[in-house]
Tab-separated table of C-alpha atoms in Angstrom:
chain	number	residue	atom	x	y	z
A	1	UNK	CA	248.564	27.372	157.621
A	2	UNK	CA	246.311	25.820	155.107
A	3	UNK	CA	244.115	28.112	153.017
A	4	UNK	CA	240.495	28.256	153.808
A	5	UNK	CA	237.310	28.794	151.922
A	6	UNK	CA	237.243	32.331	153.239
A	7	UNK	CA	240.697	32.931	151.669
A	8	UNK	CA	239.377	31.729	148.376
A	9	UNK	CA	236.319	34.097	148.624
A	10	UNK	CA	238.324	37.082	149.533
A	11	UNK	CA	240.166	36.762	146.244
A	12	UNK	CA	236.891	36.974	144.469
A	13	UNK	CA	236.496	40.050	142.139
A	14	UNK	CA	234.202	42.606	143.678
A	15	UNK	CA	231.775	42.420	140.840
A	16	UNK	CA	231.702	38.689	141.038
A	17	UNK	CA	232.248	36.344	138.098
A	18	UNK	CA	228.532	35.098	137.242
A	19	UNK	CA	225.622	37.635	137.619
A	20	UNK	CA	223.232	36.421	140.302
A	21	UNK	CA	225.062	33.139	140.908
A	22	UNK	CA	226.750	31.458	143.824
A	23	UNK	CA	228.356	28.208	143.882
A	24	UNK	CA	230.112	25.886	146.462
A	25	UNK	CA	233.787	26.456	146.571
A	26	UNK	CA	236.805	24.493	147.885
A	27	UNK	CA	240.043	25.964	149.205
A	28	UNK	CA	241.772	23.023	147.639
A	29	UNK	CA	242.175	22.419	143.777
A	30	UNK	CA	240.658	19.215	142.392
A	31	UNK	CA	243.641	16.703	142.273
A	32	UNK	CA	244.174	15.026	138.902
A	33	UNK	CA	246.311	11.897	138.813
A	34	UNK	CA	249.289	11.930	136.537
A	35	UNK	CA	248.008	9.439	133.967
A	36	UNK	CA	244.822	11.267	133.674
A	37	UNK	CA	246.616	14.583	133.481
A	38	UNK	CA	248.744	13.212	130.562
A	39	UNK	CA	245.518	12.357	128.692
A	40	UNK	CA	243.882	15.783	129.372
A	41	UNK	CA	247.142	17.384	128.049
A	42	UNK	CA	246.548	15.618	124.777
A	43	UNK	CA	242.805	16.334	124.613
A	44	UNK	CA	243.106	19.852	123.229
A	45	UNK	CA	244.806	18.650	119.948
A	46	UNK	CA	242.574	15.499	119.635
A	47	UNK	CA	239.372	17.592	119.903
A	48	UNK	CA	240.688	20.229	117.389
A	49	UNK	CA	241.462	17.505	114.938
A	50	UNK	CA	238.004	15.925	115.520
A	51	UNK	CA	236.230	19.427	114.995
A	52	UNK	CA	238.258	19.890	111.740
A	53	UNK	CA	237.102	16.289	110.635
A	54	UNK	CA	233.434	17.249	111.482
A	55	UNK	CA	233.686	20.507	109.430
A	56	UNK	CA	235.297	18.439	106.541
A	57	UNK	CA	232.549	15.900	106.658
A	58	UNK	CA	229.820	18.546	106.717
A	59	UNK	CA	231.220	20.252	103.397
A	60	UNK	CA	231.663	16.764	101.883
A	61	UNK	CA	227.941	16.002	102.708
A	62	UNK	CA	226.931	19.322	101.109
A	63	UNK	CA	228.852	18.450	97.836
A	64	UNK	CA	227.556	14.893	97.658
A	65	UNK	CA	230.892	13.210	98.661
A	66	UNK	CA	229.437	11.975	101.743
A	67	UNK	CA	225.865	10.782	102.525
A	68	UNK	CA	223.527	13.894	102.225
A	69	UNK	CA	221.635	13.040	105.459
A	70	UNK	CA	224.736	14.206	107.455
A	71	UNK	CA	224.259	17.706	106.444
A	72	UNK	CA	220.360	17.439	106.588
A	73	UNK	CA	220.569	16.372	110.177
A	74	UNK	CA	222.909	19.255	111.103
A	75	UNK	CA	220.930	21.890	109.220
A	76	UNK	CA	217.604	21.038	110.655
A	77	UNK	CA	215.658	24.088	111.828
A	78	UNK	CA	218.207	26.656	110.701
A	79	UNK	CA	217.013	29.647	108.563
A	80	UNK	CA	218.488	29.839	105.013
A	81	UNK	CA	220.130	33.213	105.730
A	82	UNK	CA	222.093	31.833	108.499
A	83	UNK	CA	223.198	28.837	106.423
A	84	UNK	CA	224.096	30.848	103.402
A	85	UNK	CA	226.229	33.252	105.564
A	86	UNK	CA	227.876	30.528	107.316
A	87	UNK	CA	229.094	28.653	104.259
A	88	UNK	CA	230.996	31.621	103.117
A	89	UNK	CA	233.829	30.326	100.971
A	90	UNK	CA	236.729	32.220	102.540
A	91	UNK	CA	235.668	30.888	106.102
A	92	UNK	CA	235.370	27.224	105.056
A	93	UNK	CA	238.261	25.962	107.212
A	94	UNK	CA	237.757	28.364	110.289
A	95	UNK	CA	237.359	26.811	113.602
A	96	UNK	CA	236.652	27.944	117.146
A	97	UNK	CA	239.707	29.118	118.966
A	98	UNK	CA	238.261	28.164	122.311
A	99	UNK	CA	236.392	24.837	122.853
A	100	UNK	CA	235.145	23.447	126.173
A	101	UNK	CA	234.792	19.703	126.524
A	102	UNK	CA	232.390	18.662	129.306
A	103	UNK	CA	234.067	15.656	130.989
A	104	UNK	CA	232.681	13.174	133.429
A	105	UNK	CA	235.355	11.457	135.530
A	106	UNK	CA	234.730	7.696	135.416
A	107	UNK	CA	236.408	4.675	137.151
A	108	UNK	CA	238.428	4.010	134.068
A	109	UNK	CA	239.272	7.582	132.891
A	110	UNK	CA	236.796	10.312	131.677
A	111	UNK	CA	233.857	10.438	129.373
A	112	UNK	CA	233.099	13.329	126.892
A	113	UNK	CA	229.424	14.470	126.853
A	114	UNK	CA	229.784	17.677	124.969
A	115	UNK	CA	232.179	20.084	122.970
A	116	UNK	CA	231.125	23.569	123.383
A	117	UNK	CA	232.441	25.967	120.729
A	118	UNK	CA	231.082	29.148	122.564
A	119	UNK	CA	231.708	28.294	126.172
A	120	UNK	CA	231.089	30.026	129.327
A	121	UNK	CA	233.564	29.869	132.126
A	122	UNK	CA	236.781	31.135	130.457
A	123	UNK	CA	237.035	33.964	132.975
A	124	UNK	CA	236.160	31.706	135.837
A	125	UNK	CA	238.744	29.117	134.875
A	126	UNK	CA	241.282	31.862	134.524
A	127	UNK	CA	240.626	33.373	137.915
A	128	UNK	CA	240.728	29.949	139.575
A	129	UNK	CA	244.008	29.124	138.063
A	130	UNK	CA	245.523	32.318	139.381
A	131	UNK	CA	243.949	32.090	142.634
A	132	UNK	CA	244.800	28.444	143.331
A	133	UNK	CA	248.408	29.038	142.207
A	134	UNK	CA	248.565	31.796	144.678
A	135	UNK	CA	247.116	29.858	147.515
A	136	UNK	CA	249.031	26.744	146.816
A	137	UNK	CA	252.382	27.571	145.443
A	138	UNK	CA	253.489	24.037	145.312
A	139	UNK	CA	250.438	22.817	143.282
A	140	UNK	CA	250.428	24.478	139.941
A	141	UNK	CA	247.261	24.242	138.075
A	142	UNK	CA	246.878	22.874	134.572
A	143	UNK	CA	248.181	25.379	132.114
A	144	UNK	CA	249.944	27.421	134.836
A	145	UNK	CA	248.610	30.341	136.900
A	146	UNK	CA	247.921	32.593	133.880
A	147	UNK	CA	247.536	29.895	131.135
A	148	UNK	CA	244.007	30.719	130.256
A	149	UNK	CA	244.547	34.416	130.211
A	150	UNK	CA	247.727	34.021	128.058
A	151	UNK	CA	245.886	31.634	125.813
A	152	UNK	CA	242.968	33.884	125.225
A	153	UNK	CA	245.275	37.006	124.602
A	154	UNK	CA	247.125	34.854	122.094
A	155	UNK	CA	243.942	34.432	119.903
A	156	UNK	CA	243.770	38.182	119.477
A	157	UNK	CA	247.330	39.508	119.460
A	158	UNK	CA	246.215	43.137	118.730
A	159	UNK	CA	243.263	43.055	121.245
A	160	UNK	CA	239.610	42.673	120.479
A	161	UNK	CA	235.917	43.019	121.460
A	162	UNK	CA	234.116	40.286	123.484
A	163	UNK	CA	230.621	40.752	122.071
A	164	UNK	CA	228.088	39.248	124.529
A	165	UNK	CA	224.343	39.050	124.172
A	166	UNK	CA	221.592	39.711	126.698
A	167	UNK	CA	220.877	36.058	126.617
A	168	UNK	CA	224.339	35.314	127.820
A	169	UNK	CA	224.483	38.349	130.196
A	170	UNK	CA	225.004	36.010	133.261
A	171	UNK	CA	228.546	35.500	132.065
A	172	UNK	CA	229.310	39.220	131.578
A	173	UNK	CA	231.165	39.649	134.813
A	174	UNK	CA	233.670	36.938	134.195
A	175	UNK	CA	234.247	38.182	130.638
A	176	UNK	CA	234.826	41.754	131.937
A	177	UNK	CA	237.286	40.360	134.420
A	178	UNK	CA	239.233	38.363	131.713
A	179	UNK	CA	239.193	41.355	129.327
A	180	UNK	CA	240.754	43.496	132.132
A	181	UNK	CA	243.523	40.874	132.697
A	182	UNK	CA	244.270	40.756	129.038
A	183	UNK	CA	244.869	44.416	128.874
A	184	UNK	CA	243.483	47.751	127.746
A	185	UNK	CA	243.129	46.675	124.097
A	186	UNK	CA	240.396	44.295	125.093
A	187	UNK	CA	236.773	45.315	125.842
A	188	UNK	CA	233.293	43.754	126.493
A	189	UNK	CA	230.526	45.103	124.084
A	190	UNK	CA	226.784	44.493	123.810
A	191	UNK	CA	226.002	42.230	121.004
A	192	UNK	CA	222.528	43.811	120.370
A	193	UNK	CA	224.098	47.176	119.292
A	194	UNK	CA	227.456	46.078	118.080
A	195	UNK	CA	228.829	47.254	114.715
A	196	UNK	CA	232.046	45.848	113.483
A	197	UNK	CA	235.206	47.946	112.843
A	198	UNK	CA	238.034	47.057	110.267
A	199	UNK	CA	240.891	45.358	112.178
A	200	UNK	CA	239.021	45.033	115.434
A	201	UNK	CA	238.847	41.241	116.060
A	202	UNK	CA	235.782	39.869	117.869
A	203	UNK	CA	235.163	36.980	120.289
A	204	UNK	CA	231.611	35.960	119.658
A	205	UNK	CA	229.648	35.218	122.962
A	206	UNK	CA	226.100	34.943	121.749
A	207	UNK	CA	224.181	31.899	120.582
A	208	UNK	CA	223.220	31.379	117.043
A	209	UNK	CA	219.492	30.850	117.842
A	210	UNK	CA	219.497	34.388	119.296
A	211	UNK	CA	220.486	36.164	116.007
A	212	UNK	CA	217.107	37.827	115.705
A	213	UNK	CA	217.914	39.943	118.562
A	214	UNK	CA	221.369	40.924	117.166
A	215	UNK	CA	220.676	42.997	114.009
A	216	UNK	CA	224.507	43.544	113.294
A	217	UNK	CA	225.568	39.738	113.093
A	218	UNK	CA	225.427	39.750	109.035
A	219	UNK	CA	227.718	42.822	109.011
A	220	UNK	CA	230.054	41.009	111.452
A	221	UNK	CA	230.003	37.771	109.433
A	222	UNK	CA	230.572	39.664	106.184
A	223	UNK	CA	233.583	41.569	107.549
A	224	UNK	CA	235.104	38.134	108.729
A	225	UNK	CA	234.350	36.801	105.210
A	226	UNK	CA	236.065	39.721	103.621
A	227	UNK	CA	239.141	39.323	106.004
A	228	UNK	CA	238.615	42.610	107.647
A	229	UNK	CA	238.626	41.005	111.200
A	230	UNK	CA	238.836	37.720	112.887
A	231	UNK	CA	235.632	36.258	114.259
A	232	UNK	CA	235.883	33.490	116.874
A	233	UNK	CA	233.823	31.302	117.185
A	234	UNK	CA	233.014	31.313	113.595
A	235	UNK	CA	229.301	31.418	112.645
A	236	UNK	CA	228.996	27.693	111.849
A	237	UNK	CA	225.837	26.119	113.411
A	238	UNK	CA	226.878	22.743	112.206
A	239	UNK	CA	229.794	22.650	114.639
A	240	UNK	CA	227.695	23.513	117.587
A	241	UNK	CA	225.564	20.503	117.294
A	242	UNK	CA	225.986	17.703	119.828
A	243	UNK	CA	224.852	15.139	117.259
A	244	UNK	CA	228.509	14.734	116.002
A	245	UNK	CA	229.182	12.601	119.198
A	246	UNK	CA	226.395	10.287	118.041
A	247	UNK	CA	227.559	10.405	114.197
A	248	UNK	CA	230.935	9.367	115.438
A	249	UNK	CA	229.423	5.895	116.302
A	250	UNK	CA	227.197	5.405	113.301
A	251	UNK	CA	228.458	2.315	111.281
A	252	UNK	CA	227.863	3.550	107.989
A	253	UNK	CA	230.171	6.398	108.569
A	254	UNK	CA	233.105	4.348	109.638
A	255	UNK	CA	234.865	4.639	106.258
A	256	UNK	CA	234.612	8.407	106.373
A	257	UNK	CA	235.876	8.621	109.940
A	258	UNK	CA	238.850	6.504	108.775
A	259	UNK	CA	239.542	9.023	106.060
A	260	UNK	CA	239.407	11.925	108.242
A	261	UNK	CA	241.165	10.662	111.397
A	262	UNK	CA	244.254	8.551	111.995
A	263	UNK	CA	243.715	5.221	113.751
A	264	UNK	CA	245.339	6.374	116.908
A	265	UNK	CA	243.090	9.394	116.965
A	266	UNK	CA	239.928	7.340	116.330
A	267	UNK	CA	240.824	4.912	119.082
A	268	UNK	CA	241.621	7.827	121.587
A	269	UNK	CA	238.355	9.374	120.897
A	270	UNK	CA	236.474	5.923	121.118
A	271	UNK	CA	237.571	5.653	124.616
A	272	UNK	CA	236.002	8.931	125.735
A	273	UNK	CA	233.017	9.353	123.689
A	274	UNK	CA	229.979	7.404	125.057
A	275	UNK	CA	227.862	5.331	122.805
A	276	UNK	CA	225.167	7.660	121.252
A	277	UNK	CA	222.289	7.651	118.878
A	278	UNK	CA	220.447	10.356	116.797
A	279	UNK	CA	216.802	10.393	117.860
A	280	UNK	CA	215.481	10.039	114.383
A	281	UNK	CA	211.815	8.756	114.378
A	282	UNK	CA	212.145	7.432	110.744
A	283	UNK	CA	210.894	3.696	110.708
A	284	UNK	CA	213.288	0.899	110.469
A	285	UNK	CA	212.690	-2.288	108.541
A	286	UNK	CA	210.736	-4.789	110.631
A	287	UNK	CA	213.807	-7.018	111.222
A	288	UNK	CA	216.142	-4.209	112.033
A	289	UNK	CA	217.248	-2.681	115.466
A	290	UNK	CA	219.258	0.265	116.674
A	291	UNK	CA	222.660	-1.033	117.551
A	292	UNK	CA	223.371	-0.917	121.326
A	293	UNK	CA	219.713	-0.215	122.287
A	294	UNK	CA	218.101	-3.353	120.528
A	295	UNK	CA	214.964	-1.436	119.808
A	296	UNK	CA	213.094	-1.249	116.378
A	297	UNK	CA	211.466	2.125	117.241
A	298	UNK	CA	212.100	4.956	119.777
A	299	UNK	CA	208.627	4.394	121.360
A	300	UNK	CA	210.126	1.211	122.782
A	301	UNK	CA	212.748	3.285	124.518
A	302	UNK	CA	209.867	4.903	126.423
A	303	UNK	CA	209.150	1.568	128.031
A	304	UNK	CA	212.554	0.957	129.402
A	305	UNK	CA	212.609	0.211	133.180
A	306	UNK	CA	214.506	2.542	135.485
A	307	UNK	CA	217.364	0.039	135.643
A	308	UNK	CA	217.440	0.072	131.837
A	309	UNK	CA	217.541	3.737	131.602
A	310	UNK	CA	221.111	4.386	132.036
A	311	UNK	CA	220.762	6.892	129.265
A	312	UNK	CA	220.772	10.705	128.701
A	313	UNK	CA	218.445	12.710	126.332
A	314	UNK	CA	219.319	16.260	125.305
A	315	UNK	CA	218.621	18.681	122.390
A	316	UNK	CA	221.515	18.741	119.888
A	317	UNK	CA	221.771	22.478	119.413
A	318	UNK	CA	220.251	25.803	117.736
A	319	UNK	CA	217.570	26.184	120.515
A	320	UNK	CA	217.295	28.186	123.571
A	321	UNK	CA	216.929	24.873	125.603
A	322	UNK	CA	220.071	23.297	124.026
A	323	UNK	CA	222.640	25.135	126.018
A	324	UNK	CA	223.580	24.284	129.658
A	325	UNK	CA	221.425	21.710	131.436
A	326	UNK	CA	218.078	23.001	130.178
A	327	UNK	CA	217.078	20.085	128.036
A	328	UNK	CA	218.994	17.260	129.742
A	329	UNK	CA	216.891	14.280	130.826
A	330	UNK	CA	218.839	11.613	132.929
A	331	UNK	CA	216.783	8.520	132.340
A	332	UNK	CA	217.266	6.735	135.783
A	333	UNK	CA	216.638	9.970	137.598
A	334	UNK	CA	213.081	10.773	136.274
A	335	UNK	CA	209.674	9.017	136.616
A	336	UNK	CA	208.349	6.683	133.932
A	337	UNK	CA	205.649	9.394	132.739
A	338	UNK	CA	208.495	11.960	132.429
A	339	UNK	CA	210.742	9.729	130.630
A	340	UNK	CA	207.910	8.776	128.172
A	341	UNK	CA	207.199	12.477	127.625
A	342	UNK	CA	210.755	13.200	126.965
A	343	UNK	CA	211.175	10.442	124.446
A	344	UNK	CA	207.955	11.698	122.675
A	345	UNK	CA	209.274	15.263	122.637
A	346	UNK	CA	212.544	14.187	121.277
A	347	UNK	CA	210.813	12.459	118.284
A	348	UNK	CA	208.347	15.272	117.619
A	349	UNK	CA	211.179	17.815	117.615
A	350	UNK	CA	213.303	16.016	115.043
A	351	UNK	CA	212.589	18.186	112.084
A	352	UNK	CA	213.211	21.440	113.703
A	353	UNK	CA	215.550	20.751	116.702
A	354	UNK	CA	216.975	17.209	116.813
A	355	UNK	CA	217.708	15.431	120.075
A	356	UNK	CA	220.456	12.811	120.898
A	357	UNK	CA	220.584	9.966	123.308
A	358	UNK	CA	223.898	8.791	124.935
A	359	UNK	CA	224.787	5.972	127.227
A	360	UNK	CA	225.570	7.209	130.695
A	361	UNK	CA	228.852	5.961	132.048
A	362	UNK	CA	229.244	5.382	135.696
A	363	UNK	CA	230.845	8.548	137.137
A	364	UNK	CA	232.920	9.743	139.940
A	365	UNK	CA	233.071	13.414	139.546
A	366	UNK	CA	231.976	15.968	136.820
A	367	UNK	CA	234.414	18.679	135.792
A	368	UNK	CA	234.844	21.010	132.808
A	369	UNK	CA	237.939	21.539	130.705
A	370	UNK	CA	238.475	24.771	128.786
A	371	UNK	CA	241.016	24.492	126.023
A	372	UNK	CA	242.594	27.288	123.896
A	373	UNK	CA	243.516	25.993	120.394
A	374	UNK	CA	246.096	27.755	118.456
């Protein structure tokens, strides 16, 4: 007898996985063709290498070994005390242990629209993997039934605290479930009242724009810099900017990307990263245009027809509207006035909270992958 939706719901933890949320469920796991699966299995390493390259480019920009405007873009709107703490020398090479690429399944493969260094959904993905494996013994999920749980546990061999903010409280049930599966050495704590303890590693589940509500964050960052604990994701606001996907395509940076990434890595990323642009309102020379958009100024984008608006606008990061879909504007799905207002807002916000624009690829399905990087 085939599993039903009720079978799936019966396996749901009593406390749920997301506070106050419901979603459509399927008794069948989403099928992934073998060639696509092979590419997805390579994706974790490729994106880890890409994030390392982004981190290196940022520091090179700070030191004048790469264009200074790279760091200027990425530092826009961040308070000096955050940047000073984030640049602690002992933490220069640290990267997030968990990344979530948001993938859109296209007719030719998939497109990468975001890399989230502080992702929600870890517990949900772990629960789905275990549940689908139990309901469909012959259809093993990606990573195995307990791959997500084992991966998360491996990041903190001696256990740790999942420190979650009120802003992210909707994800607390899934993280409590995950912590329970990882064992008694794991716990979920309130970020607003958290004080670090030597040797007690921490998974950061709070956004950096929310730091004014978290008085203990500097003590936590200092403890990580002093080597007293492991903090993941590291406090590195530049790595949480979506602008990197636009910077990947900027022609003047090609030589730098060649230095940071091997040719096969660049080619693989170019296949999945859609064309993108930083919405920088700085004037261009009269004879110049933005490549791929063929416009001399962003105001011209506001006049695009619905057919021409196969584009998406979104805040890059460090803003309460930058996470989830809060700031997403899909060009062909909104009215002309709404599109015009969004283009104007993106330009006006540049100095404090840059936006980026990406070319929308024709999609079949949207799905999210969570990757544990070792």
